[in-house]
C-alpha positions as semicolon CSV with decimal commas, in nm:
position;residue;x (nm);y (nm);z (nm)
1;M;-1,328;0,907;-0,196
2;A;-1,317;0,788;0,162
3;G;-1,692;0,738;0,145
4;L;-1,668;0,537;-0,175
5;L;-1,395;0,319;-0,019
6;A;-1,588;0,271;0,302
7;L;-1,897;0,166;0,109
8;H;-1,706;-0,097;-0,090
9;L;-1,445;-0,240;0,154
10;D;-1,679;-0,512;0,275
11;R;-1,917;-0,527;-0,021
12;W;-1,772;-0,840;-0,189
13;S;-1,616;-1,148;-0,044
14;L;-1,245;-1,209;-0,104
15;W;-1,146;-1,330;-0,448
16;G;-0,854;-1,563;-0,534
17;D;-0,562;-1,317;-0,524
18;E;-0,689;-1,157;-0,206
19;V;-0,705;-1,497;-0,036
20;F;-0,346;-1,548;-0,145
21;T;-0,257;-1,221;0,024
22;W;-0,432;-1,337;0,338
23;G;-0,234;-1,661;0,334
24;V;0,100;-1,483;0,279
25;I;0,058;-1,228;0,561
26;H;-0,021;-1,505;0,809
27;R;0,328;-1,650;0,771
28;D;0,640;-1,559;0,966
29;L;0,805;-1,240;0,840
30;N;1,118;-1,429;0,737
31;V;0,910;-1,665;0,530
32;I;0,731;-1,372;0,364
33;V;1,054;-1,219;0,255
34;A;1,207;-1,553;0,145
35;S;0,901;-1,659;-0,051
36;A;0,877;-1,316;-0,217
37;A;1,214;-1,383;-0,379
38;G;1,046;-1,621;-0,620
39;D;0,732;-1,409;-0,657
40;R;0,699;-1,139;-0,924
41;H;0,550;-0,902;-0,665
42;P;0,780;-0,713;-0,427
43;P;0,760;-0,812;-0,057
44;L;0,710;-0,456;0,066
45;Y;0,329;-0,485;0,018
46;Y;0,318;-0,799;0,231
47;L;0,539;-0,650;0,501
48;V;0,314;-0,337;0,516
49;V;-0,001;-0,548;0,540
50;A;0,138;-0,814;0,779
51;P;0,078;-0,607;1,100
52;F;-0,293;-0,613;1,018
53;R;-0,299;-0,990;1,075
54;V;-0,332;-0,935;1,448
55;L;-0,676;-0,780;1,394
56;P;-0,983;-0,994;1,352
57;D;-1,016;-1,177;1,018
58;R;-1,249;-0,948;0,831
59;D;-1,241;-0,871;0,465
60;W;-1,247;-0,493;0,521
61;I;-0,948;-0,513;0,755
62;L;-0,740;-0,691;0,491
63;R;-0,847;-0,431;0,236
64;L;-0,784;-0,130;0,466
65;P;-0,415;-0,081;0,381
66;S;-0,501;-0,054;0,009
67;A;-0,775;0,193;0,086
68;L;-0,528;0,403;0,289
69;A;-0,276;0,388;0,001
70;A;-0,539;0,503;-0,246
71;L;-0,635;0,797;-0,021
72;G;-0,267;0,873;0,018
73;A;-0,227;0,885;-0,361
74;V;-0,514;1,137;-0,389
75;L;-0,364;1,353;-0,115
76;L;-0,021;1,332;-0,277
77;V;-0,169;1,451;-0,609
78;R;-0,361;1,726;-0,427
79;W;-0,058;1,864;-0,250
80;G;0,213;1,764;-0,506
81;V;0,070;1,893;-0,830
82;P;0,038;2,259;-0,722
83;R;0,410;2,264;-0,653
84;F;0,467;2,221;-1,028
85;L;0,145;2,348;-1,175
86;D;-0,151;2,566;-1,074
87;E;-0,351;2,517;-0,747
88;R;-0,671;2,466;-0,945
89;I;-0,512;2,192;-1,151
90;G;-0,403;2,011;-0,830
91;I;-0,759;2,026;-0,699
92;R;-0,905;1,904;-1,022
93;A;-0,651;1,632;-1,061
94;A;-0,711;1,507;-0,709
95;W;-1,086;1,509;-0,767
96;V;-1,057;1,313;-1,095
97;L;-0,830;1,056;-0,919
98;A;-1,064;1,033;-0,621
99;V;-1,370;0,940;-0,827
100;S;-1,193;0,728;-1,087
101;P;-1,351;0,376;-1,081
102;V;-1,012;0,219;-1,133
103;V;-0,860;0,394;-0,834
104;V;-1,159;0,303;-0,618
105;L;-1,126;-0,055;-0,732
106;F;-0,752;-0,053;-0,645
107;G;-0,844;0,090;-0,304
108;V;-1,086;-0,194;-0,220
109;T;-0,863;-0,480;-0,341
110;A;-0,629;-0,650;-0,102
111;R;-0,341;-0,648;-0,346
112;M;-0,051;-0,413;-0,414
113;Y;-0,221;-0,208;-0,689
114;A;-0,304;0,095;-0,470
115;F;0,056;0,092;-0,336
116;L;0,186;0,096;-0,691
117;L;-0,044;0,396;-0,757
118;L;0,086;0,569;-0,450
């Protein structure tokens, strides 16, 4: 999955909602929290992504937190499922999640979708 994410992090230019994310994280943290009160998305995503604003403005850097969250979701399934079910089921479930086109898309989108999955 890491390879799929790495190939696609900088493949496309930012789209409308990702540009909105970029604009939000370049505000003061107090403004982020205050403006999130009227937004339907929780502010936690913006607060997690905000430290990445000190890095150079690159599309892949803005998408990196989502990629890490998607990888975290796969690892959580890999290590969490065997606690309740069989080890083989955990491996298979993690593999299916890792190659799922929707999960890869969530992982390369600078929005909160991968964090919701996690």
